[in-house]
XYZ file of C-alpha atoms in Angstrom:
598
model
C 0.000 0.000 0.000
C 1.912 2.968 -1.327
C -1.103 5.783 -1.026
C -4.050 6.752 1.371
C -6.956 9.142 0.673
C -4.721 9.698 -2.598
C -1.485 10.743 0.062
C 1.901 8.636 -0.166
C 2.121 6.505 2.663
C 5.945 7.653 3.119
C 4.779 11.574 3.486
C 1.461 10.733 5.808
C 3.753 9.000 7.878
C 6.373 11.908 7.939
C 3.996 14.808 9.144
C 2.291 11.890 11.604
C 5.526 11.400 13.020
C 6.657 15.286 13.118
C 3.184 16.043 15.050
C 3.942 13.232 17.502
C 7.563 14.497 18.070
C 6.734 18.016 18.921
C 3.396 16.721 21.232
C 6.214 14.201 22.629
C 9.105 16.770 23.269
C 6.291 19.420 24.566
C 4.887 16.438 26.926
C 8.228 15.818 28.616
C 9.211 19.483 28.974
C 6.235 20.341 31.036
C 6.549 17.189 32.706
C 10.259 18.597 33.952
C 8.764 21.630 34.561
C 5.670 19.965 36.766
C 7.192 17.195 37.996
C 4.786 17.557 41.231
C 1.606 17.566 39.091
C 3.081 14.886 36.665
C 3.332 12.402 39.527
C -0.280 13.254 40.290
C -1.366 12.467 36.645
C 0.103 9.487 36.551
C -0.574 8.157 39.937
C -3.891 6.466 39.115
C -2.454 4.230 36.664
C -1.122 2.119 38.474
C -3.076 2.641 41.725
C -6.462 1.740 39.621
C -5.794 -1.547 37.442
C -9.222 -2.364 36.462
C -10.151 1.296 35.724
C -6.661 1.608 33.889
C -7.442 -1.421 31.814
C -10.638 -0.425 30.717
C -9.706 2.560 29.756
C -7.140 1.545 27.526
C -9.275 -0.989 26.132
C -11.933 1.717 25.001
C -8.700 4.289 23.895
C -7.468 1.838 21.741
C -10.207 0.898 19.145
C -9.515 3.589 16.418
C -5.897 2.346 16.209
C -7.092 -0.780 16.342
C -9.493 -0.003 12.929
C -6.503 2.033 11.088
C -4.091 -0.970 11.855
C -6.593 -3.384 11.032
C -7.613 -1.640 7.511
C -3.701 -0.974 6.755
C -3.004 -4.727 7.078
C -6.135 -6.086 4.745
C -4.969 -3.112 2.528
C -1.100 -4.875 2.828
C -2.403 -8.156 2.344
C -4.486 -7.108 -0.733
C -1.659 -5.218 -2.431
C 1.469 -7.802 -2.145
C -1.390 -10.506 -2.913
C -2.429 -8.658 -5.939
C 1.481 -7.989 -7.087
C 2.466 -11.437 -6.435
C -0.793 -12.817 -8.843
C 0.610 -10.199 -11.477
C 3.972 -10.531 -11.165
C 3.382 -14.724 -11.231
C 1.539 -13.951 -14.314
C 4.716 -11.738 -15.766
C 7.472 -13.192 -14.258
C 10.682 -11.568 -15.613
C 8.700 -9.585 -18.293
C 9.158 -5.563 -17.311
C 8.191 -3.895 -20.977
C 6.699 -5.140 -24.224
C 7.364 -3.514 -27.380
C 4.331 -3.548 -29.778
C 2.351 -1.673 -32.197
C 0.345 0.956 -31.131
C -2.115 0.075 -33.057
C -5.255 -2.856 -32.178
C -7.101 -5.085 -34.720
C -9.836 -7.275 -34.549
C -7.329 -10.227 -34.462
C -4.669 -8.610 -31.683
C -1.637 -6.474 -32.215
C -0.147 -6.113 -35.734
C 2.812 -7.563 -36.878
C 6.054 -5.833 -37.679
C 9.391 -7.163 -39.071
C 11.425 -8.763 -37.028
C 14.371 -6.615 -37.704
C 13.257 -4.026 -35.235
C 14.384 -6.266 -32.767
C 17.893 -5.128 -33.876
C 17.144 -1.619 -33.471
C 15.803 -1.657 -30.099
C 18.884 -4.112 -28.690
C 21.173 -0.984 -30.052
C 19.456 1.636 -27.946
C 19.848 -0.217 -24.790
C 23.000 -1.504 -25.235
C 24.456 1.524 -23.413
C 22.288 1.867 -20.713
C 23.201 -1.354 -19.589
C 19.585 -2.159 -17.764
C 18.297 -5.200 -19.619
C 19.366 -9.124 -18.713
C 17.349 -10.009 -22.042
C 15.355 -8.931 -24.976
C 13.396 -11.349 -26.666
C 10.773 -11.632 -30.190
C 7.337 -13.190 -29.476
C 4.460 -14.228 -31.476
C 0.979 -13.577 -29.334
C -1.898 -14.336 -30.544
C -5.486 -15.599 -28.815
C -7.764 -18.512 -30.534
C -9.786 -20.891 -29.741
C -8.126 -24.538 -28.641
C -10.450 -27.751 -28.549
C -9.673 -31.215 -27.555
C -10.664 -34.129 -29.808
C -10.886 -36.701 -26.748
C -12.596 -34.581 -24.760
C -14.826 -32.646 -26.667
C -14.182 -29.979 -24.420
C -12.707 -26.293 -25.481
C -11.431 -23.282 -24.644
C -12.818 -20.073 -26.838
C -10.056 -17.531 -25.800
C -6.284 -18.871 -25.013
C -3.263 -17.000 -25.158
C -0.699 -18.707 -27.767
C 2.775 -17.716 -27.802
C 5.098 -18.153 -29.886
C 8.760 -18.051 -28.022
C 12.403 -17.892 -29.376
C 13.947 -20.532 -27.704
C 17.625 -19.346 -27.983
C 16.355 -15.788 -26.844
C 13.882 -16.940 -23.848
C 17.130 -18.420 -22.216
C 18.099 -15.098 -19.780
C 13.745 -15.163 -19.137
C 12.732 -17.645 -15.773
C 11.966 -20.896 -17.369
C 8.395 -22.753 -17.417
C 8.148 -24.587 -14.862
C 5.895 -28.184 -13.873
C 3.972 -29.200 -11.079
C 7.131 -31.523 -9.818
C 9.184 -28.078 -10.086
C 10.712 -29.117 -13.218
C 11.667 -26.530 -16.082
C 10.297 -26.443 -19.505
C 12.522 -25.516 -21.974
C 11.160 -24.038 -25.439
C 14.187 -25.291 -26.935
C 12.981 -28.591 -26.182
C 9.603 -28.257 -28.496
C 9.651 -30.043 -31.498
C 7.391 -29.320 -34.446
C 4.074 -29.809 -33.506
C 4.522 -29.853 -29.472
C 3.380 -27.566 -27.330
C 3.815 -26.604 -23.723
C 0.411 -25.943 -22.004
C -0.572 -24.102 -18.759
C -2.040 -25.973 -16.073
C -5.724 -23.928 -16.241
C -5.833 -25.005 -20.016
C -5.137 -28.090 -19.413
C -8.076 -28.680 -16.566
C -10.419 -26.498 -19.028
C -10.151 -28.831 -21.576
C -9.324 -31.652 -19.526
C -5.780 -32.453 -21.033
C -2.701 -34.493 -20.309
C 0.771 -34.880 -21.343
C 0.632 -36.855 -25.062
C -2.772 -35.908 -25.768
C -3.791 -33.548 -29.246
C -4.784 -30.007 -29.117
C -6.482 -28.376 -32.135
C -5.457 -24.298 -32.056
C -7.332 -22.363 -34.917
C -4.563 -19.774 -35.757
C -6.270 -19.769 -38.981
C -8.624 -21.092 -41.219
C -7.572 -24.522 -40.594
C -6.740 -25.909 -37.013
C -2.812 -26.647 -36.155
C -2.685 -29.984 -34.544
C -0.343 -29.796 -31.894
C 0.782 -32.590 -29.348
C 0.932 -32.047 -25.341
C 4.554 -32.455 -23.959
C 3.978 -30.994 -20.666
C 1.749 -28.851 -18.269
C 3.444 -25.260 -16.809
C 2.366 -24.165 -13.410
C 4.243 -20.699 -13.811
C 6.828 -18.792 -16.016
C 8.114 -15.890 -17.476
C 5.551 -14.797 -20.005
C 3.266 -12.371 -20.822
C -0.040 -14.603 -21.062
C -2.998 -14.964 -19.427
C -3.846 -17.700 -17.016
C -4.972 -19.895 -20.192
C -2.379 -20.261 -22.496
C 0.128 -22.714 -24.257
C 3.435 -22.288 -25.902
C 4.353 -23.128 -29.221
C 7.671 -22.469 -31.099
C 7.622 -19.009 -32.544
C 8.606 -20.323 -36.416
C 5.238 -22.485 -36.043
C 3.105 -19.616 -34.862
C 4.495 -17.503 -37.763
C 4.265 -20.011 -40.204
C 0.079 -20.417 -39.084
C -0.663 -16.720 -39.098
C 1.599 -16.601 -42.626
C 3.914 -14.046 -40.944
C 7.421 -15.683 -41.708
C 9.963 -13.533 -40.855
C 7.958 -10.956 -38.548
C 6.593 -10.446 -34.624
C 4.009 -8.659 -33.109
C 6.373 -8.106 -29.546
C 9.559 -7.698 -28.022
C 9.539 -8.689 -23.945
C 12.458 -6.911 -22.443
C 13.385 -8.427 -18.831
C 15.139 -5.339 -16.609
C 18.399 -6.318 -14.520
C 17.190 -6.815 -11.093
C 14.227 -9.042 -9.009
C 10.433 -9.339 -10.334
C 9.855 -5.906 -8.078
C 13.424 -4.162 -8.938
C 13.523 -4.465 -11.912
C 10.432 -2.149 -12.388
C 12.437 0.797 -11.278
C 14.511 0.772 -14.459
C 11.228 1.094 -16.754
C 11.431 5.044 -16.649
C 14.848 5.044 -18.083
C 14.373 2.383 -20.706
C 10.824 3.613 -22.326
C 12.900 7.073 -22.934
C 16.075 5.306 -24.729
C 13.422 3.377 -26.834
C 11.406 6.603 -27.755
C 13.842 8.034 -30.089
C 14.148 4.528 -31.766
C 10.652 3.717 -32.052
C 9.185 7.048 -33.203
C 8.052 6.811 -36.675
C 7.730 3.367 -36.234
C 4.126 2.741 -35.398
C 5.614 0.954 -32.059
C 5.486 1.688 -28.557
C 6.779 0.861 -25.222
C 4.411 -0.675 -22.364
C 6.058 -0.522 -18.893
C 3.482 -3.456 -17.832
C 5.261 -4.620 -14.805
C 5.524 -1.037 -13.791
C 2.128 -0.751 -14.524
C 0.491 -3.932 -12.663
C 2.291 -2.698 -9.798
C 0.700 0.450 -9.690
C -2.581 -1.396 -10.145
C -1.878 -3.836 -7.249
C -1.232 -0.711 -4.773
C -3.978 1.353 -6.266
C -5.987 -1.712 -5.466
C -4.512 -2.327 -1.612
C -5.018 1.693 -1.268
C -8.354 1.911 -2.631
C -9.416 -1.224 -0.815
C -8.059 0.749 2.858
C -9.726 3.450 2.278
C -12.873 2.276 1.687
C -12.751 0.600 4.942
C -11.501 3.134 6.766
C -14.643 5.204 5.197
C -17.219 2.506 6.169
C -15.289 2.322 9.580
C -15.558 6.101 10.336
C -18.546 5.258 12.346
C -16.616 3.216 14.234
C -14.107 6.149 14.473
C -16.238 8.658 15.355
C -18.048 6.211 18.285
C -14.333 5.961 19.230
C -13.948 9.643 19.564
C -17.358 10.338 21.595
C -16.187 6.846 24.029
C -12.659 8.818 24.472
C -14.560 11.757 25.256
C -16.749 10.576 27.347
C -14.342 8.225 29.611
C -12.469 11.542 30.161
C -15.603 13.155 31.685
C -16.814 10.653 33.436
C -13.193 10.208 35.090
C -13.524 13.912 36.390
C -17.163 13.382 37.300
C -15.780 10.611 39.531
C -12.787 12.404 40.898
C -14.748 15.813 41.171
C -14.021 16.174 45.146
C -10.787 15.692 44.545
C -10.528 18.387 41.654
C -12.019 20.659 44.039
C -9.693 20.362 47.086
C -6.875 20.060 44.692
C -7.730 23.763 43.487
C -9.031 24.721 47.313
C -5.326 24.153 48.058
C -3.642 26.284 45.495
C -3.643 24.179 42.416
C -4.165 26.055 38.977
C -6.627 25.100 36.322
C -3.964 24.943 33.999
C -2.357 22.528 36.467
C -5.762 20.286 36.511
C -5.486 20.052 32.243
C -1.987 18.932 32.707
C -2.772 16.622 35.438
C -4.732 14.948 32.826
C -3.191 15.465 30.074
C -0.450 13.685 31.427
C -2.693 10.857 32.733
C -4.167 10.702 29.203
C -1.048 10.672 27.691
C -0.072 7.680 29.262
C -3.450 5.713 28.890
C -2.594 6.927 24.709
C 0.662 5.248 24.508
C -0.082 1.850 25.786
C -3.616 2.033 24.196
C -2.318 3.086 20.738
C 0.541 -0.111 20.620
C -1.779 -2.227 21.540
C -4.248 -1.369 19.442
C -2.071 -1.360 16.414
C -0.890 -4.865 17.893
C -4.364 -6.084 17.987
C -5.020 -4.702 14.288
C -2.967 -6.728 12.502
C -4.083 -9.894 14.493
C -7.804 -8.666 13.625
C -6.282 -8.404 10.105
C -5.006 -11.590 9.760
C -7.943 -13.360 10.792
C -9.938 -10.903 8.370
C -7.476 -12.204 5.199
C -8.192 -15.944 6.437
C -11.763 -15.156 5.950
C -10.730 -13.698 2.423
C -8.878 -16.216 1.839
C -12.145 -18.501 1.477
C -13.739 -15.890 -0.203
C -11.583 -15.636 -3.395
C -10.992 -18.930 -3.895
C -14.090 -19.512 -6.240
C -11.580 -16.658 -8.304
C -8.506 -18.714 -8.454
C -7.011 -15.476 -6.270
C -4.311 -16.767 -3.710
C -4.204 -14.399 -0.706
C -1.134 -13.453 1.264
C -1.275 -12.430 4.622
C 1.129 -9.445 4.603
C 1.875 -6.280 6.968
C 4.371 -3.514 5.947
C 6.164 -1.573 8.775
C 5.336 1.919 7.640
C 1.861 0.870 8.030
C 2.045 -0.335 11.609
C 4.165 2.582 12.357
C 1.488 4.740 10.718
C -1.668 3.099 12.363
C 0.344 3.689 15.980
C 1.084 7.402 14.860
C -2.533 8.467 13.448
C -3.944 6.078 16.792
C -2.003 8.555 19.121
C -2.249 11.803 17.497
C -6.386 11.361 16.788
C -6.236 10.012 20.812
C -3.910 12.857 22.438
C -6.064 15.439 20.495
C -9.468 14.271 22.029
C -7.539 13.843 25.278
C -6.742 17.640 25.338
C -10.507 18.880 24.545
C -11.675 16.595 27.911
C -9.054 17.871 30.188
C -9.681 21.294 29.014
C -13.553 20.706 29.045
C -12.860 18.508 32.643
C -10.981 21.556 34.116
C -13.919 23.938 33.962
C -15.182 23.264 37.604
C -16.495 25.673 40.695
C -14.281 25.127 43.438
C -17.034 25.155 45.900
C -19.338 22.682 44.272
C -16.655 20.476 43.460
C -15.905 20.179 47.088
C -19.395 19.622 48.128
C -20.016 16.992 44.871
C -23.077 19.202 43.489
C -23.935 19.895 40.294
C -22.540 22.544 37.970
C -24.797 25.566 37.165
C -26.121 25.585 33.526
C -24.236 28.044 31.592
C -25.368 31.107 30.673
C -27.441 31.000 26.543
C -27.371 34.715 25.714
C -23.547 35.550 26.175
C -22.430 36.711 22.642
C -19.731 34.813 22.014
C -22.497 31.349 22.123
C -24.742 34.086 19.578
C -21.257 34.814 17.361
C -20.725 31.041 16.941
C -24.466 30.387 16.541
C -24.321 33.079 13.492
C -20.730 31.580 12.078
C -22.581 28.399 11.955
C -25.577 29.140 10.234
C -23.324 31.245 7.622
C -20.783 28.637 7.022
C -23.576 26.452 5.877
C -24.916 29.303 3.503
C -21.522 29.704 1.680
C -21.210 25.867 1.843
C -25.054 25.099 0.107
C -23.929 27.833 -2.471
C -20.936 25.973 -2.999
C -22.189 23.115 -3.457
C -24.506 24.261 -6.039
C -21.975 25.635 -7.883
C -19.357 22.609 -7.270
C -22.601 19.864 -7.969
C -21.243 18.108 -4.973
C -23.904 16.659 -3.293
C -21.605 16.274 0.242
C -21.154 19.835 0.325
C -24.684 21.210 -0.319
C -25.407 18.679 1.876
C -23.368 19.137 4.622
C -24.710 23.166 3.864
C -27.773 22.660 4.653
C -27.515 20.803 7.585
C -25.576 23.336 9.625
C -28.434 25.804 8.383
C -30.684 23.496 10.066
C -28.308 23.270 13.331
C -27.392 27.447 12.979
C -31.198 29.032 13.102
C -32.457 27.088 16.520
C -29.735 28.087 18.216
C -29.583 31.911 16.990
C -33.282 31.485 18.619
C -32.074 30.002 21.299
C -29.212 32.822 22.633
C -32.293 34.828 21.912
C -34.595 33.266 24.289
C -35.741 30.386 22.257
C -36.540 27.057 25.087
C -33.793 24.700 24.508
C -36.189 22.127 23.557
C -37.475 23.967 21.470
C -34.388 24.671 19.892
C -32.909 21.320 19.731
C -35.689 19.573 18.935
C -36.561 21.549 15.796
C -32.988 21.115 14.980
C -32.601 17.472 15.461
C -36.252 16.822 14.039
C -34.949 19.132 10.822
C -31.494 17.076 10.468
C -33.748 13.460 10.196
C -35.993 15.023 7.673
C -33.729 16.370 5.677
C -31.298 13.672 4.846
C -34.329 11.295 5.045
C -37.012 13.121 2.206
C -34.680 15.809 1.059
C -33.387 13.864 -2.514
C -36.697 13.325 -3.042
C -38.572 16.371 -3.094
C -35.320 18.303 -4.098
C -34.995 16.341 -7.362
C -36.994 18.387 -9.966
C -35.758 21.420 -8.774
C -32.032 21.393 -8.083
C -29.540 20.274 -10.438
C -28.393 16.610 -10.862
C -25.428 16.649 -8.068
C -22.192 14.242 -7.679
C -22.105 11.412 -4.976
C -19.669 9.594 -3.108
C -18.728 7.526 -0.554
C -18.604 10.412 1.896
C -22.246 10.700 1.863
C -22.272 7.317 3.201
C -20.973 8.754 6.616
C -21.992 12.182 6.364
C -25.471 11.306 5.842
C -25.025 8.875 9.292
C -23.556 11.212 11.533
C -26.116 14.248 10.245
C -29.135 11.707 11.149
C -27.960 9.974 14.717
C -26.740 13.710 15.967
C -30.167 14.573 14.954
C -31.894 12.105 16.442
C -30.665 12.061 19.958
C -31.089 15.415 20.426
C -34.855 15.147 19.351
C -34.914 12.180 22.282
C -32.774 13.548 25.016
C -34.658 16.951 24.976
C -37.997 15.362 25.144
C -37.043 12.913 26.925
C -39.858 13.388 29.859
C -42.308 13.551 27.264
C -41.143 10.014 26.019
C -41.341 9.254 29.896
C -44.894 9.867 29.774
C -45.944 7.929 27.078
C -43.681 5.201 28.354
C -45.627 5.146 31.778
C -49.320 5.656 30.195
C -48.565 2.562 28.174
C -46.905 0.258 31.442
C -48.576 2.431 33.924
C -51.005 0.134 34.736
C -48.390 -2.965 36.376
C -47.881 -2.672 39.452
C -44.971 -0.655 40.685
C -43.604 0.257 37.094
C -44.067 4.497 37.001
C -41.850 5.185 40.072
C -39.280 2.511 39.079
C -39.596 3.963 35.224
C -39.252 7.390 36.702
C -36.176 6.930 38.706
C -34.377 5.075 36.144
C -34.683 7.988 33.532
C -34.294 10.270 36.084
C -30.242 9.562 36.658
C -29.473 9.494 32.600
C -31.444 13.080 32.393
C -30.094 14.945 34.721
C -26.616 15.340 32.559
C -28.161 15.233 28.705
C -24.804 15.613 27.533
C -23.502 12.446 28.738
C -26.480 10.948 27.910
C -26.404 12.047 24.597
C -22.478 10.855 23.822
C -23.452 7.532 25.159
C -26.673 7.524 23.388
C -24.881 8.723 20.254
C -21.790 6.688 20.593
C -24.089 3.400 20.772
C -25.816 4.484 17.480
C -23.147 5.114 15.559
């Protein structure tokens, strides 16, 4: 996997990295500058086992999802290269016209073959350059009956194959061309169970009007060619003589010094010695090996990302759990808070107290969630690995460094971050209802800088519906007119506007819009692109929506809960006091309620 959300791996990792070096040299400086309120931080950690483990357990699961999709996206991507390159072997670039017929590529005469050796002698890149004869026809079996409507047949010099990786058999043995005889053929191993064939028996190949009997000698597993799966080699004098093209070729393989991967590196520099040969020619160069490697990581890339899109709910759960275990940590330890800042202590002092504390609970939660990922991505390719047999796909479990070093980095950063907005958000305590454990008082609604951010919500999502008009991007006119929807209620509401009424307008607004809004929006607006982001957008938009619709109506849904069970015995106090807990903080609630939805 070379690329995620269309960044290389290599630079994601470097600014990851950078981020966590800074946040790691910043961490230990104040800790050497607090060493008193460090100690305090940290204390609990090991004091509280159970707490400490459960925490970690709930800090870890986004790591856990970005190492998890990194590894299935690893697996997918060397399993995909190794298919291709098993397919190419040794084969980096293919010479051939640039033209395409009805019948395959064109033939040319051979003697280009000469020309293109002389402009790579001096680079001195190549191990081999070799003339081919490829064509596709049908092949039946006369003892069968069965046949095969498109196989690949090559025609291969045998004297010129020799610097290629031999065929090779079932047993391991190699297949030389040089050992085909008129009429013999070499056939691969999916021919041979498509038409149910053995060494000895007779093929007919229709090069041409009349089939070319040719004679089994052996079965290839794997090789150096570029063929498909299907395929069977012939000498390249018979396949000329078939097509009546004596004397000409319709490619040149060229195999690059270096490995099956290395050797892709020199494609670059070859394909711009050829150029100056080959223009005029009708002939190009195709880099295939370079490009079926691209293919193989676009494919492990693509394949990441889209399940680190359909994860973001799992993400984003993450993020409200993180949240939310930070809270209810200073909920618990709220008496404590409150001496600690009867006695002196700063609220700056309290965010670093657990900052530091959550900095600790990130580290071990972020390796062991990356840990964990690529066990949960194993066992994910085992399941795959059942999955694509039916497509003759082998799957290799595989797991690249940089992307466990990545998963760790994003896993911290993303937790550290969240970690921050709690302490900050845990900080803001009265000292004198801290130390008697009541409740906070409700913050004020009409202080202007709640009405500013009201108003810079409602007209970000003006300037983001017009841009989405003019963009046709359905996310962004989307996205538009749900903070619209979010903005207005709560202008009302720093204007004296109930907070149910607020809210609930709000969250009832966000349902009904991304439930109804294509479909009474279609005749009017304009036909608008859709992708994969809508997929979470639209999920977020309608769970945020609907918990605030429940959790500020929530004694409403209390009475029609106890009219409807009111009538057993005993149920309306016991129904009353167990809403009554959850209610009486509607923003832990809410998380929670949110957190499970998602």
């Amino acid at each position: 996997m070379e690329k995620l959300f269309g960044v290389p791996i290599g630079q994601l990792l470097a600014y990851l990295l950078a981020i966590f070096a800074v946040g790691g040299v910043f961490f230990a400086y104040q800790a050497l500058r607090h060493p008193v309120v460090f100690k305090l931080g940290v204390r609990n950690i090991p004091r509280r086992r159970a707490q400490t483990a459960l925490v970690v357990l709930g800090l870890m699961l986004g790591t856990l999802l970005f190492s998890a999709s990194f590894s299935t996206g690893d697996t997918l991507t060397h399993s995909i290269r190794v298919n291709f390159i098993r397919a190419l072997g040794q084969v980096d670039e293919i010479v051939q016209s640039e033209q395409m017929n009805a019948l395959g590529r064109p033939y040319f005469d051979i003697a280009q073959l000469d020309g293109v050796k002389s402009a790579l002698s001096p680079l001195d890149l190549t191990e081999g350059i070799a003339p081919i004869a490829q064509e596709r026809a049908p092949v039946v079996s006369p003892s069968t009956g069965l046949s095969e409507a498109r196989a690949d047949v090559l025609g291969l010099d045998a004297d010129a194959m020799t610097s290629f990786d031999p065929l090779v058999d079932a047993q391991g043995g190699e297949l030389s061309p040089a050992a085909l005889g008129q009429g013999e053929a070499y056939i691969s191993a999916e021919l041979a169970d498509e038409v149910d064939a053995k060494a000895g028996d007779t093929l007919h190949v229709f090069l041409g009007p009349t089939p070319t009997v040719v004679t089994v000698k052996g079965i290839y597993e794997g090789g150096a060619h570029p063929a498909q799966e299907k395929s069977l080699v012939l000498p390249l004098a018979q396949v000329q003589a078939a097509r009546g093209n004596q004397g000409k070729i319709n490619g040149i393989i060229i195999n690059n010094k270096g490995n099956e991967i290395k050797g892709a590196a020199h494609s670059e520099a070859i394909a711009a010695a050829l150029k100056p040969a080959l223009d005029g020619s009708g002939l190009k160069v195709e880099e295939v090996k370079k490009e079926r490697l691209k293919q193989a990581d676009q494919a492990g890339s693509s394949f990441a990302t889209a399940f680190l899109l359909f994860g973001q709910f799992s993400i984003a759960a993450g993020i409200l759990l993180i949240f939310l275990i930070f809270i209810m940590l200073a909920a618990e330890r709220k008496r404590e808070l409150g001496i600690a800042r009867a006695v002196g202590m700063q609220r700056g002092h309290l965010v670093r107290m657990f900052a530091f504390e959550g900095a600790m609970y990130s580290l071990l939660a972020s390796a062991i969630g990356s840990l964990l990922g690529m066990a949960v991505g194993w066992a994910m390719a085992r399941v795959m690995m059942v999955a694509f047999q039916e497509f003759d796909f082998k799957l290799t479990y595989s797991f690249n460094w940089r992307s466990l070093a990545l998963a760790y980095a994003m896993g911290m950063v993303l937790t550290f971050a969240i970690v921050l907005i709690a302490s900050w958000r845990a900080s803001r305590l009265n000292i004198v209802r801290a130390v008697r454990d009541l409740p906070e008082p409700s913050m004020s609604r009409r202080s202007w800088r709640g009405l500013a951010m009201a108003i810079l919500i409602a007209v970000a999502g003006v300037i983001s519906l017009i841009g989405g008009l003019q963009s046709e991007q359905a996310a962004l006119f989307n996205l538009g007119a749900s903070l619209v929807i979010i903005g207005i209620p709560l202008i009302g509401r720093r204007l004296g506007l109930p907070d149910r009424a607020a809210f609930t307008w709000a969250g009832l607004g966000l349902v009904a819009w991304w439930l109804f809004s294509d479909r009474l929006l279609d005749q009017v607006l304009p036909e608008f692109k859709v992708g994969i982001e809508m997929f979470f957008l639209s999920g977020i938009m309608i769970v945020m929506g609907a918990v605030w619709a429940v959790v500020y109506n929530s004694d409403l849904l209390l009475w029609g809960i106890v009219k409807v069970f009111g009538r057993i015995k005993g149920a309306p106090p016991v129904l009353r006091t167990a809403v009554s807990y959850p209610m009486s903080s509607r923003s832990r609630t809410g998380m929670t309620l949110a957190m499970i939805s998602l």
